Amino acid sequence: MVPEPFFLPMPVGQRFCLFYRPDPSVEQRGAVVYIHPFAEEMNKSRRMAALQARAMAEKGYSVLQIDLLGCGDSSGDFGDASWSAWVTDVLAACSWIQQKTDAELWIWGLRTGCLLACEAANQIEQIRGLLLWQPVSSGKQFLQQFMRLKMASGMLAGESKGLMEQMRNDLAQGRPVEIAGYSISPGLTQGLETAELSMTSGGKRIEWIELSGKPDAALSPVAQMRLEKWRTEAHFPRGTVVCGPSFWQTVEIEECHELLEASLRVMAMDAAR
C-alpha cells in the first residue's frame, strides 16, 4: 500500500503528511492520526510507524502521519518549534482527517507523541480513543534526560562543569540551546516541562502498550499507577506489554511485529474497565 504524500497548509508554513487510504472494499473501522516522538527518536521510529500505518489501512483504518513543525520534511527548523505549535499541528491533523471521513477518531502517539496526543484529545469532543506506544509520562523528566546528552558530550570534552546551569540560564534568558545536534527553543522546553499524561474530561478509551525485552513482563509501576488514576477519573484504560526491542533508540533500525499485531488487536476490542 502506497501512502499519499501532501503538504497541509498552516498559518505559518506547511506540514508534510502521509495519508494511508484503506481500500474501498474494506469496511471502514476508524480514522487514526499518528504523532511521532522527539528529535532523533522520530527518525529511528519511521520504519515501525510506516509498518503500523499500512497494517491499519489494510484493516480499514484511514491513517494520517504528520511531521510536526521543524521536523522531517515540514516547514521550519527544529529550533523554530514550540510545544503550543506542535499541539496546534496535532489538532489540525485531526481536523483534516475528520473532514475526510466520519469514522471515529483515534490518536496514536509514540513516546513524547503521547503527551501531545493527550493534550490534543482534551480539546476534541468526539474521539474514539488513544493508542499510546511506550508513553513518556513526564515531559519534565524527559527533558532532563535529554539535556544530560549535552552533559555526556561535555564530559568527553572536559567541559561538563556548570553546563547544566548554563543551559538553564540560556533558556531562561530566551536563548536556544543545542543538544545532540538539535537547537531547542525556550518555547519548546517550557511546554515540555509542564506536559503530563493527563485527561480532563472523562470517558476516554486509552490503550497503553509497553515494550519489554523479557517475555511475560508486567506493566511498569508508572503505567500501573497512571492507568489506575485514569480509571478513577471515569476513563477506560487498558495496559498491554509486548516483548520486543526499544526501536526508537536502537543503533540499527528495528522492527517489532508483535507490537503491530497487538495494536490492531486492542483497537478492535471493546473498551475495558
PDB file of C-alpha atoms in Angstrom:
ATOM      1  CA  MET A   1       0.000   0.000   0.000  1.00  0.00           C
ATOM      2  CA  VAL A   2       1.469   3.317  -1.136  1.00  0.00           C
ATOM      3  CA  PRO A   3       0.637   6.370   1.034  1.00  0.00           C
ATOM      4  CA  GLU A   4      -0.442   9.673  -0.494  1.00  0.00           C
ATOM      5  CA  PRO A   5       2.034  12.480   0.344  1.00  0.00           C
ATOM      6  CA  PHE A   6       0.879  16.096   0.616  1.00  0.00           C
ATOM      7  CA  PHE A   7       1.573  19.347   2.454  1.00  0.00           C
ATOM      8  CA  LEU A   8      -1.019  20.563   4.958  1.00  0.00           C
ATOM      9  CA  PRO A   9      -1.197  24.399   4.929  1.00  0.00           C
ATOM     10  CA  MET A  10      -0.787  26.058   8.317  1.00  0.00           C
ATOM     11  CA  PRO A  11      -0.819  29.711   9.448  1.00  0.00           C
ATOM     12  CA  VAL A  12       2.988  29.508   9.440  1.00  0.00           C
ATOM     13  CA  GLY A  13       4.390  27.297   6.683  1.00  0.00           C
ATOM     14  CA  GLN A  14       3.116  23.839   5.871  1.00  0.00           C
ATOM     15  CA  ARG A  15       3.358  20.347   7.322  1.00  0.00           C
ATOM     16  CA  PHE A  16       4.371  17.279   5.384  1.00  0.00           C
ATOM     17  CA  CYS A  17       1.845  14.451   5.708  1.00  0.00           C
ATOM     18  CA  LEU A  18       1.330  10.896   4.516  1.00  0.00           C
ATOM     19  CA  PHE A  19      -2.210   9.615   4.127  1.00  0.00           C
ATOM     20  CA  TYR A  20      -2.916   5.891   4.088  1.00  0.00           C
ATOM     21  CA  ARG A  21      -6.288   5.320   2.483  1.00  0.00           C
ATOM     22  CA  PRO A  22      -7.983   1.940   3.048  1.00  0.00           C
ATOM     23  CA  ASP A  23      -9.333   0.035   0.079  1.00  0.00           C
ATOM     24  CA  PRO A  24     -12.988   0.978  -0.595  1.00  0.00           C
ATOM     25  CA  SER A  25     -13.913  -2.703  -0.462  1.00  0.00           C
ATOM     26  CA  VAL A  26     -12.776  -2.918   3.184  1.00  0.00           C
ATOM     27  CA  GLU A  27     -15.165  -1.928   5.956  1.00  0.00           C
ATOM     28  CA  GLN A  28     -14.191   1.469   7.428  1.00  0.00           C
ATOM     29  CA  ARG A  29     -13.149   0.886  11.041  1.00  0.00           C
ATOM     30  CA  GLY A  30     -11.757   4.235  12.118  1.00  0.00           C
ATOM     31  CA  ALA A  31      -9.532   7.238  11.456  1.00  0.00           C
ATOM     32  CA  VAL A  32      -6.062   7.463  13.006  1.00  0.00           C
ATOM     33  CA  VAL A  33      -3.610  10.350  13.428  1.00  0.00           C
ATOM     34  CA  TYR A  34      -0.023   9.373  14.286  1.00  0.00           C
ATOM     35  CA  ILE A  35       2.128  11.680  16.445  1.00  0.00           C
ATOM     36  CA  HIS A  36       5.845  10.988  16.229  1.00  0.00           C
ATOM     37  CA  PRO A  37       8.374  11.193  19.103  1.00  0.00           C
ATOM     38  CA  PHE A  38      11.064  13.750  19.880  1.00  0.00           C
ATOM     39  CA  ALA A  39      14.201  14.560  17.861  1.00  0.00           C
ATOM     40  CA  GLU A  40      16.238  11.530  16.765  1.00  0.00           C
ATOM     41  CA  GLU A  41      13.632   9.121  18.161  1.00  0.00           C
ATOM     42  CA  MET A  42      11.428  10.190  15.260  1.00  0.00           C
ATOM     43  CA  ASN A  43      13.951   9.004  12.685  1.00  0.00           C
ATOM     44  CA  LYS A  44      14.551   5.707  14.461  1.00  0.00           C
ATOM     45  CA  SER A  45      10.797   5.063  14.543  1.00  0.00           C
ATOM     46  CA  ARG A  46       9.884   5.818  10.929  1.00  0.00           C
ATOM     47  CA  ARG A  47      10.047   2.176   9.856  1.00  0.00           C
ATOM     48  CA  MET A  48       7.738   0.945  12.610  1.00  0.00           C
ATOM     49  CA  ALA A  49       5.322   3.831  12.087  1.00  0.00           C
ATOM     50  CA  ALA A  50       5.076   3.040   8.376  1.00  0.00           C
ATOM     51  CA  LEU A  51       4.548  -0.672   9.002  1.00  0.00           C
ATOM     52  CA  GLN A  52       1.802   0.018  11.525  1.00  0.00           C
ATOM     53  CA  ALA A  53       0.070   2.593   9.316  1.00  0.00           C
ATOM     54  CA  ARG A  54      -0.025   0.129   6.414  1.00  0.00           C
ATOM     55  CA  ALA A  55      -1.335  -2.633   8.659  1.00  0.00           C
ATOM     56  CA  MET A  56      -4.061  -0.321   9.975  1.00  0.00           C
ATOM     57  CA  ALA A  57      -5.088   0.743   6.473  1.00  0.00           C
ATOM     58  CA  GLU A  58      -5.346  -2.887   5.377  1.00  0.00           C
ATOM     59  CA  LYS A  59      -7.807  -3.431   8.241  1.00  0.00           C
ATOM     60  CA  GLY A  60      -9.964  -0.458   7.244  1.00  0.00           C
ATOM     61  CA  TYR A  61      -8.434   2.471   9.142  1.00  0.00           C
ATOM     62  CA  SER A  62      -7.677   5.783   7.436  1.00  0.00           C
ATOM     63  CA  VAL A  63      -4.283   6.859   8.779  1.00  0.00           C
ATOM     64  CA  LEU A  64      -2.600  10.270   8.699  1.00  0.00           C
ATOM     65  CA  GLN A  65       1.041  10.768   9.634  1.00  0.00           C
ATOM     66  CA  ILE A  66       2.195  14.352  10.139  1.00  0.00           C
ATOM     67  CA  ASP A  67       5.693  15.799  10.515  1.00  0.00           C
ATOM     68  CA  LEU A  68       5.368  18.476  13.182  1.00  0.00           C
ATOM     69  CA  LEU A  69       6.765  22.000  12.774  1.00  0.00           C
ATOM     70  CA  GLY A  70      10.523  21.885  12.229  1.00  0.00           C
ATOM     71  CA  CYS A  71      10.565  18.099  11.932  1.00  0.00           C
ATOM     72  CA  GLY A  72      11.119  15.836   8.948  1.00  0.00           C
ATOM     73  CA  ASP A  73      10.004  17.442   5.696  1.00  0.00           C
ATOM     74  CA  SER A  74       7.783  20.115   7.261  1.00  0.00           C
ATOM     75  CA  SER A  75       8.463  23.856   7.204  1.00  0.00           C
ATOM     76  CA  GLY A  76      10.943  25.431   9.576  1.00  0.00           C
ATOM     77  CA  ASP A  77      13.873  24.211  11.594  1.00  0.00           C
ATOM     78  CA  PHE A  78      13.674  22.295  14.839  1.00  0.00           C
ATOM     79  CA  GLY A  79      14.733  25.462  16.634  1.00  0.00           C
ATOM     80  CA  ASP A  80      11.530  27.155  15.383  1.00  0.00           C
ATOM     81  CA  ALA A  81       9.309  24.649  17.170  1.00  0.00           C
ATOM     82  CA  SER A  82       7.324  25.352  20.307  1.00  0.00           C
ATOM     83  CA  TRP A  83       5.139  22.968  22.289  1.00  0.00           C
ATOM     84  CA  SER A  84       1.996  25.008  21.623  1.00  0.00           C
ATOM     85  CA  ALA A  85       2.739  24.980  17.879  1.00  0.00           C
ATOM     86  CA  TRP A  86       3.037  21.206  17.970  1.00  0.00           C
ATOM     87  CA  VAL A  87      -0.306  20.872  19.760  1.00  0.00           C
ATOM     88  CA  THR A  88      -1.821  23.098  17.066  1.00  0.00           C
ATOM     89  CA  ASP A  89      -0.320  20.821  14.395  1.00  0.00           C
ATOM     90  CA  VAL A  90      -1.915  17.768  16.008  1.00  0.00           C
ATOM     91  CA  LEU A  91      -5.310  19.467  16.173  1.00  0.00           C
ATOM     92  CA  ALA A  92      -5.006  20.491  12.506  1.00  0.00           C
ATOM     93  CA  ALA A  93      -4.196  16.907  11.519  1.00  0.00           C
ATOM     94  CA  CYS A  94      -7.210  15.611  13.451  1.00  0.00           C
ATOM     95  CA  SER A  95      -9.464  18.204  11.841  1.00  0.00           C
ATOM     96  CA  TRP A  96      -8.184  17.299   8.367  1.00  0.00           C
ATOM     97  CA  ILE A  97      -8.870  13.577   8.705  1.00  0.00           C
ATOM     98  CA  GLN A  98     -12.273  14.192  10.303  1.00  0.00           C
ATOM     99  CA  GLN A  99     -13.212  16.158   7.190  1.00  0.00           C
ATOM    100  CA  LYS A 100     -12.137  13.197   5.043  1.00  0.00           C
ATOM    101  CA  THR A 101     -14.159  10.572   6.883  1.00  0.00           C
ATOM    102  CA  ASP A 102     -16.873  10.359   9.500  1.00  0.00           C
ATOM    103  CA  ALA A 103     -15.196   7.321  11.083  1.00  0.00           C
ATOM    104  CA  GLU A 104     -14.385   7.538  14.787  1.00  0.00           C
ATOM    105  CA  LEU A 105     -11.042   9.161  15.586  1.00  0.00           C
ATOM    106  CA  TRP A 106      -8.033   7.560  17.235  1.00  0.00           C
ATOM    107  CA  ILE A 107      -4.903   9.495  18.155  1.00  0.00           C
ATOM    108  CA  TRP A 108      -1.814   7.290  18.160  1.00  0.00           C
ATOM    109  CA  GLY A 109       1.306   8.596  19.862  1.00  0.00           C
ATOM    110  CA  LEU A 110       4.798   7.281  20.436  1.00  0.00           C
ATOM    111  CA  ARG A 111       6.885   8.398  23.432  1.00  0.00           C
ATOM    112  CA  THR A 112       6.566  12.228  23.705  1.00  0.00           C
ATOM    113  CA  GLY A 113       3.934  11.979  20.986  1.00  0.00           C
ATOM    114  CA  CYS A 114       1.710  10.508  23.706  1.00  0.00           C
ATOM    115  CA  LEU A 115       1.952  13.758  25.694  1.00  0.00           C
ATOM    116  CA  LEU A 116       0.834  15.700  22.622  1.00  0.00           C
ATOM    117  CA  ALA A 117      -1.925  13.162  21.954  1.00  0.00           C
ATOM    118  CA  CYS A 118      -3.354  13.702  25.432  1.00  0.00           C
ATOM    119  CA  GLU A 119      -3.248  17.487  25.145  1.00  0.00           C
ATOM    120  CA  ALA A 120      -4.984  17.372  21.772  1.00  0.00           C
ATOM    121  CA  ALA A 121      -7.580  14.835  22.943  1.00  0.00           C
ATOM    122  CA  ASN A 122      -8.567  17.204  25.757  1.00  0.00           C
ATOM    123  CA  GLN A 123      -9.578  19.731  23.088  1.00  0.00           C
ATOM    124  CA  ILE A 124     -11.544  17.377  20.814  1.00  0.00           C
ATOM    125  CA  GLU A 125     -15.149  16.495  21.624  1.00  0.00           C
ATOM    126  CA  GLN A 126     -15.539  13.341  19.564  1.00  0.00           C
ATOM    127  CA  ILE A 127     -12.752  10.802  19.866  1.00  0.00           C
ATOM    128  CA  ARG A 128     -12.787   7.018  19.882  1.00  0.00           C
ATOM    129  CA  GLY A 129      -9.586   6.578  21.832  1.00  0.00           C
ATOM    130  CA  LEU A 130      -5.863   6.951  22.332  1.00  0.00           C
ATOM    131  CA  LEU A 131      -3.246   4.399  21.283  1.00  0.00           C
ATOM    132  CA  LEU A 132      -0.118   5.103  23.328  1.00  0.00           C
ATOM    133  CA  TRP A 133       3.171   3.390  22.496  1.00  0.00           C
ATOM    134  CA  GLN A 134       5.747   3.451  25.327  1.00  0.00           C
ATOM    135  CA  PRO A 135       4.416   6.744  26.714  1.00  0.00           C
ATOM    136  CA  VAL A 136       6.635   9.374  28.279  1.00  0.00           C
ATOM    137  CA  SER A 137       4.714  10.111  31.461  1.00  0.00           C
ATOM    138  CA  SER A 138       6.534  13.328  32.419  1.00  0.00           C
ATOM    139  CA  GLY A 139       7.780  15.906  29.958  1.00  0.00           C
ATOM    140  CA  LYS A 140       9.961  17.464  32.648  1.00  0.00           C
ATOM    141  CA  GLN A 141      11.732  14.195  33.369  1.00  0.00           C
ATOM    142  CA  PHE A 142      12.187  13.503  29.658  1.00  0.00           C
ATOM    143  CA  LEU A 143      13.712  16.956  29.123  1.00  0.00           C
ATOM    144  CA  GLN A 144      16.157  16.408  31.979  1.00  0.00           C
ATOM    145  CA  GLN A 145      17.237  13.116  30.416  1.00  0.00           C
ATOM    146  CA  PHE A 146      17.612  14.767  27.024  1.00  0.00           C
ATOM    147  CA  MET A 147      19.705  17.588  28.468  1.00  0.00           C
ATOM    148  CA  ARG A 148      22.019  15.020  30.021  1.00  0.00           C
ATOM    149  CA  LEU A 149      23.107  14.142  26.478  1.00  0.00           C
ATOM    150  CA  LYS A 150      24.796  17.543  26.428  1.00  0.00           C
ATOM    151  CA  MET A 151      26.357  16.791  29.799  1.00  0.00           C
ATOM    152  CA  ALA A 152      27.719  13.496  28.480  1.00  0.00           C
ATOM    153  CA  SER A 153      29.305  15.140  25.451  1.00  0.00           C
ATOM    154  CA  GLY A 154      30.682  17.878  27.701  1.00  0.00           C
ATOM    155  CA  MET A 155      32.307  15.311  29.967  1.00  0.00           C
ATOM    156  CA  LEU A 156      34.075  13.766  26.984  1.00  0.00           C
ATOM    157  CA  ALA A 157      35.393  17.208  26.073  1.00  0.00           C
ATOM    158  CA  GLY A 158      36.241  18.047  29.675  1.00  0.00           C
ATOM    159  CA  GLU A 159      33.689  20.883  29.741  1.00  0.00           C
ATOM    160  CA  SER A 160      30.823  19.495  31.815  1.00  0.00           C
ATOM    161  CA  LYS A 161      31.276  21.724  34.877  1.00  0.00           C
ATOM    162  CA  GLY A 162      28.381  24.149  35.148  1.00  0.00           C
ATOM    163  CA  LEU A 163      26.993  23.061  31.786  1.00  0.00           C
ATOM    164  CA  MET A 164      23.503  22.188  33.026  1.00  0.00           C
ATOM    165  CA  GLU A 165      23.222  25.526  34.856  1.00  0.00           C
ATOM    166  CA  GLN A 166      24.424  27.343  31.757  1.00  0.00           C
ATOM    167  CA  MET A 167      21.798  25.652  29.581  1.00  0.00           C
ATOM    168  CA  ARG A 168      19.038  26.521  32.005  1.00  0.00           C
ATOM    169  CA  ASN A 169      20.228  30.120  32.231  1.00  0.00           C
ATOM    170  CA  ASP A 170      20.292  30.408  28.439  1.00  0.00           C
ATOM    171  CA  LEU A 171      16.733  29.085  28.194  1.00  0.00           C
ATOM    172  CA  ALA A 172      15.553  31.399  30.976  1.00  0.00           C
ATOM    173  CA  GLN A 173      17.050  34.347  29.057  1.00  0.00           C
ATOM    174  CA  GLY A 174      15.182  33.308  25.908  1.00  0.00           C
ATOM    175  CA  ARG A 175      18.177  31.790  24.152  1.00  0.00           C
ATOM    176  CA  PRO A 176      18.030  28.352  22.495  1.00  0.00           C
ATOM    177  CA  VAL A 177      20.445  25.585  23.416  1.00  0.00           C
ATOM    178  CA  GLU A 178      21.938  22.946  21.160  1.00  0.00           C
ATOM    179  CA  ILE A 179      21.715  19.341  22.293  1.00  0.00           C
ATOM    180  CA  ALA A 180      22.691  16.293  20.228  1.00  0.00           C
ATOM    181  CA  GLY A 181      22.619  18.351  17.055  1.00  0.00           C
ATOM    182  CA  TYR A 182      19.182  19.879  17.726  1.00  0.00           C
ATOM    183  CA  SER A 183      18.520  23.524  18.561  1.00  0.00           C
ATOM    184  CA  ILE A 184      15.962  23.566  21.388  1.00  0.00           C
ATOM    185  CA  SER A 185      13.960  26.758  21.882  1.00  0.00           C
ATOM    186  CA  PRO A 186      12.685  28.088  25.222  1.00  0.00           C
ATOM    187  CA  GLY A 187       9.143  27.804  23.838  1.00  0.00           C
ATOM    188  CA  LEU A 188       9.643  24.086  23.365  1.00  0.00           C
ATOM    189  CA  THR A 189      11.284  23.389  26.705  1.00  0.00           C
ATOM    190  CA  GLN A 190       8.746  25.414  28.672  1.00  0.00           C
ATOM    191  CA  GLY A 191       5.849  23.466  27.214  1.00  0.00           C
ATOM    192  CA  LEU A 192       7.597  20.132  27.531  1.00  0.00           C
ATOM    193  CA  GLU A 193       8.455  20.768  31.180  1.00  0.00           C
ATOM    194  CA  THR A 194       4.774  21.133  32.097  1.00  0.00           C
ATOM    195  CA  ALA A 195       3.463  18.338  29.843  1.00  0.00           C
ATOM    196  CA  GLU A 196       1.885  15.378  31.636  1.00  0.00           C
ATOM    197  CA  LEU A 197      -0.272  12.424  30.660  1.00  0.00           C
ATOM    198  CA  SER A 198      -3.462  13.974  31.957  1.00  0.00           C
ATOM    199  CA  MET A 199      -7.009  13.796  30.626  1.00  0.00           C
ATOM    200  CA  THR A 200      -9.533  16.429  31.652  1.00  0.00           C
ATOM    201  CA  SER A 201     -12.945  15.119  30.615  1.00  0.00           C
ATOM    202  CA  GLY A 202     -13.953  11.543  31.448  1.00  0.00           C
ATOM    203  CA  GLY A 203     -14.956   8.679  29.224  1.00  0.00           C
ATOM    204  CA  LYS A 204     -11.820   8.388  27.083  1.00  0.00           C
ATOM    205  CA  ARG A 205     -10.680   4.988  25.883  1.00  0.00           C
ATOM    206  CA  ILE A 206      -6.904   4.561  26.320  1.00  0.00           C
ATOM    207  CA  GLU A 207      -4.762   1.679  25.047  1.00  0.00           C
ATOM    208  CA  TRP A 208      -1.291   1.798  26.652  1.00  0.00           C
ATOM    209  CA  ILE A 209       1.325  -0.530  25.150  1.00  0.00           C
ATOM    210  CA  GLU A 210       4.815  -1.017  26.563  1.00  0.00           C
ATOM    211  CA  LEU A 211       7.723  -2.986  25.143  1.00  0.00           C
ATOM    212  CA  SER A 212       9.975  -5.215  27.189  1.00  0.00           C
ATOM    213  CA  GLY A 213      12.990  -7.348  26.373  1.00  0.00           C
ATOM    214  CA  LYS A 214      11.595 -10.094  28.618  1.00  0.00           C
ATOM    215  CA  PRO A 215       8.706 -12.418  27.703  1.00  0.00           C
ATOM    216  CA  ASP A 216       5.702 -12.260  30.039  1.00  0.00           C
ATOM    217  CA  ALA A 217       6.895  -8.996  31.618  1.00  0.00           C
ATOM    218  CA  ALA A 218       4.485  -6.978  33.746  1.00  0.00           C
ATOM    219  CA  LEU A 219       3.469  -3.396  33.171  1.00  0.00           C
ATOM    220  CA  SER A 220       5.838  -0.851  34.660  1.00  0.00           C
ATOM    221  CA  PRO A 221       4.857   0.667  38.038  1.00  0.00           C
ATOM    222  CA  VAL A 222       4.460   4.048  36.306  1.00  0.00           C
ATOM    223  CA  ALA A 223       1.969   2.542  33.858  1.00  0.00           C
ATOM    224  CA  GLN A 224       0.013   0.776  36.593  1.00  0.00           C
ATOM    225  CA  MET A 225      -0.293   3.971  38.634  1.00  0.00           C
ATOM    226  CA  ARG A 226      -1.350   6.045  35.631  1.00  0.00           C
ATOM    227  CA  LEU A 227      -3.932   3.519  34.441  1.00  0.00           C
ATOM    228  CA  GLU A 228      -5.434   3.268  37.912  1.00  0.00           C
ATOM    229  CA  LYS A 229      -5.659   7.049  38.138  1.00  0.00           C
ATOM    230  CA  TRP A 230      -7.472   7.176  34.799  1.00  0.00           C
ATOM    231  CA  ARG A 231      -9.925   4.528  35.987  1.00  0.00           C
ATOM    232  CA  THR A 232     -10.805   6.672  38.995  1.00  0.00           C
ATOM    233  CA  GLU A 233     -11.413   9.548  36.573  1.00  0.00           C
ATOM    234  CA  ALA A 234     -14.007   7.502  34.636  1.00  0.00           C
ATOM    235  CA  HIS A 235     -11.783   6.683  31.663  1.00  0.00           C
ATOM    236  CA  PHE A 236     -11.429   3.268  30.053  1.00  0.00           C
ATOM    237  CA  PRO A 237      -7.702   2.412  30.105  1.00  0.00           C
ATOM    238  CA  ARG A 238      -6.025  -0.890  29.373  1.00  0.00           C
ATOM    239  CA  GLY A 239      -2.346  -1.829  29.572  1.00  0.00           C
ATOM    240  CA  THR A 240      -0.527  -4.321  27.357  1.00  0.00           C
ATOM    241  CA  VAL A 241       3.094  -5.484  27.370  1.00  0.00           C
ATOM    242  CA  VAL A 242       4.781  -6.753  24.210  1.00  0.00           C
ATOM    243  CA  CYS A 243       8.170  -8.443  24.015  1.00  0.00           C
ATOM    244  CA  GLY A 244      10.345  -6.520  21.594  1.00  0.00           C
ATOM    245  CA  PRO A 245      13.203  -4.039  21.097  1.00  0.00           C
ATOM    246  CA  SER A 246      13.179  -0.362  22.060  1.00  0.00           C
ATOM    247  CA  PHE A 247      13.256   0.541  18.353  1.00  0.00           C
ATOM    248  CA  TRP A 248      13.140   4.313  18.965  1.00  0.00           C
ATOM    249  CA  GLN A 249      16.631   4.219  20.487  1.00  0.00           C
ATOM    250  CA  THR A 250      18.435   1.227  18.980  1.00  0.00           C
ATOM    251  CA  VAL A 251      21.536   1.760  16.853  1.00  0.00           C
ATOM    252  CA  GLU A 252      20.118  -0.228  13.947  1.00  0.00           C
ATOM    253  CA  ILE A 253      16.589   0.182  12.625  1.00  0.00           C
ATOM    254  CA  GLU A 254      14.493  -2.463  14.374  1.00  0.00           C
ATOM    255  CA  GLU A 255      11.052  -3.965  13.802  1.00  0.00           C
ATOM    256  CA  CYS A 256       8.593  -5.488  16.252  1.00  0.00           C
ATOM    257  CA  HIS A 257       5.752  -7.286  14.500  1.00  0.00           C
ATOM    258  CA  GLU A 258       4.269  -8.347  17.836  1.00  0.00           C
ATOM    259  CA  LEU A 259       3.618  -4.664  18.550  1.00  0.00           C
ATOM    260  CA  LEU A 260       1.869  -4.201  15.211  1.00  0.00           C
ATOM    261  CA  GLU A 261      -0.417  -7.147  15.904  1.00  0.00           C
ATOM    262  CA  ALA A 262      -1.079  -6.089  19.497  1.00  0.00           C
ATOM    263  CA  SER A 263      -2.093  -2.579  18.411  1.00  0.00           C
ATOM    264  CA  LEU A 264      -4.656  -3.867  15.921  1.00  0.00           C
ATOM    265  CA  ARG A 265      -5.941  -6.367  18.441  1.00  0.00           C
ATOM    266  CA  VAL A 266      -6.568  -3.883  21.270  1.00  0.00           C
ATOM    267  CA  MET A 267      -8.128  -1.331  18.939  1.00  0.00           C
ATOM    268  CA  ALA A 268     -10.626  -3.952  17.797  1.00  0.00           C
ATOM    269  CA  MET A 269     -11.573  -4.873  21.369  1.00  0.00           C
ATOM    270  CA  ASP A 270     -14.324  -3.343  23.445  1.00  0.00           C
ATOM    271  CA  ALA A 271     -13.470  -0.671  25.976  1.00  0.00           C
ATOM    272  CA  ALA A 272     -12.072  -2.072  29.219  1.00  0.00           C
ATOM    273  CA  ARG A 273     -12.887  -1.062  32.776  1.00  0.00           C
TER     274      ARG A 273
END
